mmCIF file of C-alpha atoms and ligand atoms in Angstrom:
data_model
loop_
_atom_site.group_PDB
_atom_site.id
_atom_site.type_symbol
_atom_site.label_atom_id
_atom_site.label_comp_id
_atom_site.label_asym_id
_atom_site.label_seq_id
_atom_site.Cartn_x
_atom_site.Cartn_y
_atom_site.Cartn_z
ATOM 1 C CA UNK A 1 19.759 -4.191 6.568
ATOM 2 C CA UNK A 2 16.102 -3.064 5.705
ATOM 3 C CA UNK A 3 13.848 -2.917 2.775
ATOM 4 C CA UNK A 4 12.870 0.344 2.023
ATOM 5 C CA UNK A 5 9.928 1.689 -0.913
ATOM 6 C CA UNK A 6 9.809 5.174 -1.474
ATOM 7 C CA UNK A 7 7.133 7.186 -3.205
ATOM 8 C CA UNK A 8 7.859 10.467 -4.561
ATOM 9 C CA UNK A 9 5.058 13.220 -3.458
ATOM 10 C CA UNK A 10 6.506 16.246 -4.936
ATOM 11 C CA UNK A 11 9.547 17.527 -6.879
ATOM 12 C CA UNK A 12 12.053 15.951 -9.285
ATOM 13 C CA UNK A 13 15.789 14.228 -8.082
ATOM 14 C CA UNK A 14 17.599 11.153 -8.760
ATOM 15 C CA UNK A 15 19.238 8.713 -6.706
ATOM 16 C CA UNK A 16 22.409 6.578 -7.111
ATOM 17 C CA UNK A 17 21.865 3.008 -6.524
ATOM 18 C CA UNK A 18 25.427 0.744 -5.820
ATOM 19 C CA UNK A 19 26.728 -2.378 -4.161
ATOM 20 C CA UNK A 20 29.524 -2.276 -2.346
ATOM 21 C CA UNK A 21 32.781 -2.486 -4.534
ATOM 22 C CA UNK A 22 30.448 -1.848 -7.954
ATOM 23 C CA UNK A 23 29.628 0.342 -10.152
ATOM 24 C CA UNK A 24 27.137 3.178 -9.449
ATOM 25 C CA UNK A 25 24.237 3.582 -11.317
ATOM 26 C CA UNK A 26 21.902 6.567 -11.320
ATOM 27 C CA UNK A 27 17.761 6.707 -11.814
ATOM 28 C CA UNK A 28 15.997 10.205 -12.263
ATOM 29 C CA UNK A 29 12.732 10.305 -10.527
ATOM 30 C CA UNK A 30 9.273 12.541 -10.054
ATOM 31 C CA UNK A 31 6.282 13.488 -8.746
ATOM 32 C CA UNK A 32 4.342 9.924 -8.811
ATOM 33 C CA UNK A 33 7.751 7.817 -9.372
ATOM 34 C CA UNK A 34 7.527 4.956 -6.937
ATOM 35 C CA UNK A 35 10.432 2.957 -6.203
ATOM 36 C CA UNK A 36 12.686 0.781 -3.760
ATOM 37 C CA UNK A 37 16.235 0.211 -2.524
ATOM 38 C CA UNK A 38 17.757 -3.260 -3.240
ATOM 39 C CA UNK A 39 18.274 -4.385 0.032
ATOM 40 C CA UNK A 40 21.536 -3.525 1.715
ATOM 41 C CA UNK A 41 22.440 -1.181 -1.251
ATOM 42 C CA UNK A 42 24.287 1.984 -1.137
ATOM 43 C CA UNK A 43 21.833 4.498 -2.384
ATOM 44 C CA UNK A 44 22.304 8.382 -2.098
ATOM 45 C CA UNK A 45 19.364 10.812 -3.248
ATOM 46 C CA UNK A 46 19.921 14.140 -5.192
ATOM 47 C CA UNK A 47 17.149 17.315 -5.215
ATOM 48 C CA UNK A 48 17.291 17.875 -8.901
ATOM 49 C CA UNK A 49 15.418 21.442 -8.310
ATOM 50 C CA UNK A 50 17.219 24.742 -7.645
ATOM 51 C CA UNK A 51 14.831 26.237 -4.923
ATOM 52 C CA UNK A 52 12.312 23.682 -4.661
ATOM 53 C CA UNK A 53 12.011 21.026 -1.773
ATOM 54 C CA UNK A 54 11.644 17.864 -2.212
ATOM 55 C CA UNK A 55 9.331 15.544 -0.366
ATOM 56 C CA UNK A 56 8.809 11.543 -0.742
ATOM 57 C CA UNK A 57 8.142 8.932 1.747
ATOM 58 C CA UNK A 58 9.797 5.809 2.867
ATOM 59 C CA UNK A 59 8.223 3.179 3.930
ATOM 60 C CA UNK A 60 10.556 0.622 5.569
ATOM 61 C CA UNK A 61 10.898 -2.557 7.781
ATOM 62 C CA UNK A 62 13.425 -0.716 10.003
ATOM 63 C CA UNK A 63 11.783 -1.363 12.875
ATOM 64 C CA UNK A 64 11.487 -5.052 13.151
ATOM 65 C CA UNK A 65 15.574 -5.262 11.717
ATOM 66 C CA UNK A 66 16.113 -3.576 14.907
ATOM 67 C CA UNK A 67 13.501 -5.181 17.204
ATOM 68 C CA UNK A 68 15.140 -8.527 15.905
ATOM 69 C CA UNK A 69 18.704 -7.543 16.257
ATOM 70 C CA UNK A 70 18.936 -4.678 18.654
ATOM 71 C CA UNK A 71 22.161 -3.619 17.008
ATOM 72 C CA UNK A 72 22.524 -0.171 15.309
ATOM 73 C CA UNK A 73 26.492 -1.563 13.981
ATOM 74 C CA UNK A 74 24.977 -4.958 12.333
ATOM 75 C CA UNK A 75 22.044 -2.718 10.976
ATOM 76 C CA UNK A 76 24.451 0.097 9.571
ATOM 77 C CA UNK A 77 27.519 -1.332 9.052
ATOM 78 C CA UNK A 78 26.967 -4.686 7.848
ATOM 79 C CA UNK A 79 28.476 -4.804 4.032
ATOM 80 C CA UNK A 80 26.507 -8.486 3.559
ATOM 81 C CA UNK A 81 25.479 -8.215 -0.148
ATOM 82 C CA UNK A 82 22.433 -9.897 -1.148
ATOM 83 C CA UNK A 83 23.187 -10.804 -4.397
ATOM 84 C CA UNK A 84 20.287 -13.086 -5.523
ATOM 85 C CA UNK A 85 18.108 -9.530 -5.014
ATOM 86 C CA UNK A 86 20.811 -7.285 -7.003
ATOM 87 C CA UNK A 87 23.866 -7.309 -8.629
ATOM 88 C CA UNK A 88 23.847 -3.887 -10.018
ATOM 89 C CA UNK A 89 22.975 -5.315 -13.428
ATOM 90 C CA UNK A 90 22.539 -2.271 -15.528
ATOM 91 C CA UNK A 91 19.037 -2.375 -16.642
ATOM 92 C CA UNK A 92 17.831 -2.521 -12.382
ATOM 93 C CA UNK A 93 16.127 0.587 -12.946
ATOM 94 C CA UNK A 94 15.368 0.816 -16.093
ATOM 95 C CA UNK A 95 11.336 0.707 -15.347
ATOM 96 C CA UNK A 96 11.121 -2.576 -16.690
ATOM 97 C CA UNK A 97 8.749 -5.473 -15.002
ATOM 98 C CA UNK A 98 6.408 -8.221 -14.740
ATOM 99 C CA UNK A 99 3.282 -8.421 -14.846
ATOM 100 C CA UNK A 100 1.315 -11.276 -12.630
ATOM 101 C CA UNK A 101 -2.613 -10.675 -13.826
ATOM 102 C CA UNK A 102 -4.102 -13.587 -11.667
ATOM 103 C CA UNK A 103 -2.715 -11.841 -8.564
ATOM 104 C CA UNK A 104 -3.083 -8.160 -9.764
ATOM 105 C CA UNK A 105 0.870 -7.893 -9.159
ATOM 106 C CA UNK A 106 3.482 -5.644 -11.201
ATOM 107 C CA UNK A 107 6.861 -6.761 -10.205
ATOM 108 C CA UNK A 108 9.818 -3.929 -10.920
ATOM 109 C CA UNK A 109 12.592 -1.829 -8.903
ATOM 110 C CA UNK A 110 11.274 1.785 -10.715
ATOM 111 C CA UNK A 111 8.250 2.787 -11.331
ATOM 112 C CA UNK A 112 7.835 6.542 -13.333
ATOM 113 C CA UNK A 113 4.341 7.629 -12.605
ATOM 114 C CA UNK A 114 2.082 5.261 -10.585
ATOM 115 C CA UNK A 115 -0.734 7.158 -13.207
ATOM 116 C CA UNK A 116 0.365 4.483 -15.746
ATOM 117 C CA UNK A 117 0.063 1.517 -14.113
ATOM 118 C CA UNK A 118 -2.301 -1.432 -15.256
ATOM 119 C CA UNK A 119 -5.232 -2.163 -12.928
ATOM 120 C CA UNK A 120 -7.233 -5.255 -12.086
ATOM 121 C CA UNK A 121 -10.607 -6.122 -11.378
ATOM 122 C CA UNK A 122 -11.110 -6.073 -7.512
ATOM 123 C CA UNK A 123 -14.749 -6.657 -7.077
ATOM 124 C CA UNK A 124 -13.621 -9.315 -4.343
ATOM 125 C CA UNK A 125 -13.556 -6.559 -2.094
ATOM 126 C CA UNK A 126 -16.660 -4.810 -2.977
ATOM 127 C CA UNK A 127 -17.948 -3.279 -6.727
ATOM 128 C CA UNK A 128 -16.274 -1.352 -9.332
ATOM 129 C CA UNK A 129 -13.125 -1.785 -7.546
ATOM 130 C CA UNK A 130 -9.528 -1.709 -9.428
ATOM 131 C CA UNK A 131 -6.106 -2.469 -7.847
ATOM 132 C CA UNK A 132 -2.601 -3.330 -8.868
ATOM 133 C CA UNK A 133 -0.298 -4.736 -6.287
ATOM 134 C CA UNK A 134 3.324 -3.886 -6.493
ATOM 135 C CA UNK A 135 5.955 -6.149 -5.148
ATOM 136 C CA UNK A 136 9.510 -4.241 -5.541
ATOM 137 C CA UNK A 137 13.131 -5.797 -5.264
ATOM 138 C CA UNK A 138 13.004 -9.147 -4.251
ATOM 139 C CA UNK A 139 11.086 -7.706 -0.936
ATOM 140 C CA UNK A 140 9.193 -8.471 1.808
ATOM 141 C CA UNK A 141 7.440 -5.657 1.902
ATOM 142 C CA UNK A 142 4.961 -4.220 -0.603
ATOM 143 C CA UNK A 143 2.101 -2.168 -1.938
ATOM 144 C CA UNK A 144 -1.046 -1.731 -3.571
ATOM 145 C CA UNK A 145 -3.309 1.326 -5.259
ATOM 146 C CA UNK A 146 -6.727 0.833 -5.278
ATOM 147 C CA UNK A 147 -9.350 2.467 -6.935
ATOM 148 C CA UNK A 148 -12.749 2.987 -5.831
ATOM 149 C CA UNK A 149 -16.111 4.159 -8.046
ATOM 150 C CA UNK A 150 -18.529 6.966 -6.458
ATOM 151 C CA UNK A 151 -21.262 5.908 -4.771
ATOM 152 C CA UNK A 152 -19.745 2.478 -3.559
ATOM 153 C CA UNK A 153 -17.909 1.042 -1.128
ATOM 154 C CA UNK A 154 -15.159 -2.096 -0.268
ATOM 155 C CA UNK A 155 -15.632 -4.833 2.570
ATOM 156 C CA UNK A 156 -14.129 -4.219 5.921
ATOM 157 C CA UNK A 157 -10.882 -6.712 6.713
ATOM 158 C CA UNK A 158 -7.887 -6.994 8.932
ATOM 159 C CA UNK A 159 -4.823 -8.030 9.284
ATOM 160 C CA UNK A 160 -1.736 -6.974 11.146
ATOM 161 C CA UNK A 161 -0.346 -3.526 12.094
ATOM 162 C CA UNK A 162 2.035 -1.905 9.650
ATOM 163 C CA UNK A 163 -0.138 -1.111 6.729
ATOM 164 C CA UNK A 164 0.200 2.470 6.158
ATOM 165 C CA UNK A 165 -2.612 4.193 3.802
ATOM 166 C CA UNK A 166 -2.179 7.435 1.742
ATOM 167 C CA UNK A 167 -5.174 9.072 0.418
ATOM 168 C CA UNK A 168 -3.799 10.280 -3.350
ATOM 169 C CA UNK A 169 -7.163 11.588 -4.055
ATOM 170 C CA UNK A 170 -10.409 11.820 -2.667
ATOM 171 C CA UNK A 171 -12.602 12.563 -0.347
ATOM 172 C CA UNK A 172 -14.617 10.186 2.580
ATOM 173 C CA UNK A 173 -13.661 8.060 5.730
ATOM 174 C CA UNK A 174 -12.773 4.826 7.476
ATOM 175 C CA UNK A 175 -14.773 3.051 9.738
ATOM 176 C CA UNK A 176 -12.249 1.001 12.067
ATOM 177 C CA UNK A 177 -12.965 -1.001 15.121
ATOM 178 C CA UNK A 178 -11.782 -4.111 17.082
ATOM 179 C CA UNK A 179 -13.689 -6.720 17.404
ATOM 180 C CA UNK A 180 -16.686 -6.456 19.713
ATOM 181 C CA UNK A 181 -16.158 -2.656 20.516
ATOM 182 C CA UNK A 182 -17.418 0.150 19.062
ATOM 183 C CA UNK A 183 -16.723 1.475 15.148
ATOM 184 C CA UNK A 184 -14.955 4.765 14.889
ATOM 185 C CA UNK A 185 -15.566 7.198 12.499
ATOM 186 C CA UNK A 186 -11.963 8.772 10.917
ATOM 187 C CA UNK A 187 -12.671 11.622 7.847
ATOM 188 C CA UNK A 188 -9.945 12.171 5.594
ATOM 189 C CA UNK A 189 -9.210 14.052 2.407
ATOM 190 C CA UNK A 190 -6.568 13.696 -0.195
ATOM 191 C CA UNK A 191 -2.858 13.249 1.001
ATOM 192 C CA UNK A 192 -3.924 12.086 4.511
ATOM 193 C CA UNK A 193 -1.976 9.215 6.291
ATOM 194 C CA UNK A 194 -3.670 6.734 8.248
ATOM 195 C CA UNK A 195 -2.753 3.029 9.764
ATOM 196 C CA UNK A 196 -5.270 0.481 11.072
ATOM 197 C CA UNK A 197 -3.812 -0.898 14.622
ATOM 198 C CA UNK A 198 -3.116 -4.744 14.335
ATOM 199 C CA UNK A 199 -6.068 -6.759 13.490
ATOM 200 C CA UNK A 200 -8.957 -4.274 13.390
ATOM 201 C CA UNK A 201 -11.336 -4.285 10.904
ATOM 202 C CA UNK A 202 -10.991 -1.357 8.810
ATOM 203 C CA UNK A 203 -13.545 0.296 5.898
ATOM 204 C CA UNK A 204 -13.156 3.283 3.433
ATOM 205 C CA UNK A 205 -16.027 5.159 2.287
ATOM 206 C CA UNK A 206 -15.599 7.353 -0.870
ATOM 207 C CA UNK A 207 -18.201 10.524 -0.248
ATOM 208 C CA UNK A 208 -16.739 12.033 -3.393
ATOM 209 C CA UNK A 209 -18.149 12.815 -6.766
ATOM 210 C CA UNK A 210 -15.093 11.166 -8.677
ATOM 211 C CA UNK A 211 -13.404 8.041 -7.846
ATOM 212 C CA UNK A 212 -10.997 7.594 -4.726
ATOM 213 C CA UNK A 213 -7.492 6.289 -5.309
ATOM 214 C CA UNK A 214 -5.462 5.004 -2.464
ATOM 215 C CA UNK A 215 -2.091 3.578 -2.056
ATOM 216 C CA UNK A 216 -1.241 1.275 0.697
ATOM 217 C CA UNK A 217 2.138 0.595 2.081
ATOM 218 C CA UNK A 218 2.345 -3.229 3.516
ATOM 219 C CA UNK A 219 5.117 -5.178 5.769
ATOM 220 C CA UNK A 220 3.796 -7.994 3.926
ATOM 221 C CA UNK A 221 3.410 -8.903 0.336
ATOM 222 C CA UNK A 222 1.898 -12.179 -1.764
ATOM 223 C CA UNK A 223 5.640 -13.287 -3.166
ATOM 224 C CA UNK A 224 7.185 -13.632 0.064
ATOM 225 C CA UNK A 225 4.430 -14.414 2.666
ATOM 226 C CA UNK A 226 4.666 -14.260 6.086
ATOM 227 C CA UNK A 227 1.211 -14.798 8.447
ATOM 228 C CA UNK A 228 -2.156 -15.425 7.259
ATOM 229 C CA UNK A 229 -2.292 -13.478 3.942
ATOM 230 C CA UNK A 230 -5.250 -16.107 2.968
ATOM 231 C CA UNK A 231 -7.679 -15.545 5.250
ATOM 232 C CA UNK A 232 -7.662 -11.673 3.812
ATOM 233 C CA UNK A 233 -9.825 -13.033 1.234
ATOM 234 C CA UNK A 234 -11.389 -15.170 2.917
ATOM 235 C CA UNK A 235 -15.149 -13.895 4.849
ATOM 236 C CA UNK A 236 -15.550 -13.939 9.109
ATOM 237 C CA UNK A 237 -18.209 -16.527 8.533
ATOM 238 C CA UNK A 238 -15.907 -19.191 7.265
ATOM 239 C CA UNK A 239 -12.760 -18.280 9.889
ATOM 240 C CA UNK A 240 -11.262 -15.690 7.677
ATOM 241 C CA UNK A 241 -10.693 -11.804 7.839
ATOM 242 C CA UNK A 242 -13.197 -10.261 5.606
ATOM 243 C CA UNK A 243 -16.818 -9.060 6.210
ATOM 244 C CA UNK A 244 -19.196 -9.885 3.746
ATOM 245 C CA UNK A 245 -22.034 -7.401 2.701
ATOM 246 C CA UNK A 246 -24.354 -9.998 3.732
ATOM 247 C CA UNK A 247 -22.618 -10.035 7.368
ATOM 248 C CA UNK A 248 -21.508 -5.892 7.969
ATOM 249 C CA UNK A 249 -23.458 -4.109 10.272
ATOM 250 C CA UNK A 250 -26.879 -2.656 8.296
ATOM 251 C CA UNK A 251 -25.690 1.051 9.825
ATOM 252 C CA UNK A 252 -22.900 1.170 7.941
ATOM 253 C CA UNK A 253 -24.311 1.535 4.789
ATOM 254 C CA UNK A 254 -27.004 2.727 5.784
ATOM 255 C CA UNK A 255 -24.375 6.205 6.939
ATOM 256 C CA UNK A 256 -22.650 5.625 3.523
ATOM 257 C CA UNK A 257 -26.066 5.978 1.993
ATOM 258 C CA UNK A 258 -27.020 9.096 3.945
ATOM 259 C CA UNK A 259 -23.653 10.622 3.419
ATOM 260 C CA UNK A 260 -23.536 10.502 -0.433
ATOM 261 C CA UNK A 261 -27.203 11.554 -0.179
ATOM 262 C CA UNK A 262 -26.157 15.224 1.069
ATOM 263 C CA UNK A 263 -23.909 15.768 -2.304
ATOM 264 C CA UNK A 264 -26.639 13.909 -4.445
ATOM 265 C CA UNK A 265 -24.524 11.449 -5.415
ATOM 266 C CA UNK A 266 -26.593 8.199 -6.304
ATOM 267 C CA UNK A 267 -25.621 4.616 -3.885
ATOM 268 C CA UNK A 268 -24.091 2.588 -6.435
ATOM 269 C CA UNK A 269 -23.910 -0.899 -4.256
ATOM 270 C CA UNK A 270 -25.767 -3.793 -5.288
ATOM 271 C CA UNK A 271 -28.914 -4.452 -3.062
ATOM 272 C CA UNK A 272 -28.202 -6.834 0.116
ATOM 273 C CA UNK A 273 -29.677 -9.390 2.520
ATOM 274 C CA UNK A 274 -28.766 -8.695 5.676
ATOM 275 C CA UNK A 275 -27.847 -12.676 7.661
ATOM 276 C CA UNK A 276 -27.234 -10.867 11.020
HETATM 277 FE FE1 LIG B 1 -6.096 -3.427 4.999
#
């Protein structure tokens, strides 16, 4: 009685997907395959490697099904089918989807390699930025790969906790910081795991000389919204969650700047007028 997404870091399997009483249906996945469990599905996952382990993660909304129910028998034994999510029509899996442009979204259960994917402009959030946002079975939860040019950087924003990042590749760091204290400084490399705590601002810096790609895991998506998804988009000054370039702090670039500088890698941000 929880959503789960899971993304596939290394080796080759396949899972069986089935509701309960149907007919069982099986998906072969890889290194890069991204996909979820229809809520409340049987699902059982196969290593499809002799000697080789197999490692993915799953991201899930196990936590608040408990915290709101505090009962491990309605969580695990609870044969409830949702059938307006999944009906074990035959195709479920097939990698099939749509495509939402005007909100960057690709809607599917299976994805085969994340490397295909289309991307959208995202130069809301700061320039040369790409993104796709990927909303999976009917859930609540979802998430998003961005992409990020060298030299540059995106705004800071918050929101709540639960967003988990995953560096795919790159090189850099975050800035994070609650409001009114003081910024901290986390460096990361590819295939680190990082979450911002609930409602601090957080800002990542690519130092690297190619661009950074980073997929974020999300209790909250844009089909099914819960809280204030708006105001992500919408800048401090006017009651929202996102700093401005005009309105960030004049040291943070100014340590992107001399950051880059040490690899010779040019600042690629479009000049700014400080209103603080
Ligand atoms: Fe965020």
């Amino acid at each position: 009685m929880f959503e789960e997404m899971i993304y596939v870091l290394k080796g080759r399997g396949a899972t069986t997907v089935w509701p309960e009483g149907g007919k069982k249906q099986t998906f072969e996945w890889q290194e890069r395959s991204f996909f979820s469990i229809p809520l409340n599905a049987w699902h059982q996952h196969f290593n499809g490697q002799g000697g080789e382990t197999v490692r993915f993660i799953g991201y899930t909304n196990a936590p608040m099904a408990f915290n709101l129910y505090h009962s491990y028998d309605f969580v695990f034994n609870n044969s409830y089918q949702f059938t307006d999510r999944y009906r074990g029509e035959e195709d479920y899996f097939s990698g099939k989807g749509v495509a939402v442009p005007e909100k960057r979204v690709w809607d599917a259960s299976f994805i085969a390699d994340i490397e295909k994917l289309q991307f959208h402009d995202w130069t809301r959030k700061g320039p040369g930025a790409t993104n796709v946002e990927l909303e999976f079975c009917h859930n609540m939860i979802s998430a998003h790969i961005t992409r990020s040019p060298v030299g540059a950087y995106k705004k800071a924003h918050r929101h709540g906790q639960g967003a988990d990042i995953l560096v795919l590749e790159g090189k850099g760091y975050s800035l994070m910081w609650l409001e009114g204290t003081k910024m901290e400084r986390y460096d990361w490399g590819t295939g680190y795991m990082f979450s911002p705590p609930h409602m601090w601002f957080h800002q990542h810096f690519n130092t690297a000389k190619e661009p950074l790609k980073m997929l974020a895991f999300k209790p909250f998506g844009q089909k099914y919204r819960v809280g204030d998804y708006e105001k992500l988009f919408v800048s401090t000054a006017a009651g929202g969650h996102l700093i401005e370039f005009e309105e960030e702090d004049p040291k943070v670039r100014q340590m992107f700047e001399e950051e880059i500088k040490k690899d010779g890698i040019p600042l690629n941000m479009p000049p700014v007028k400080y209103r603080r």
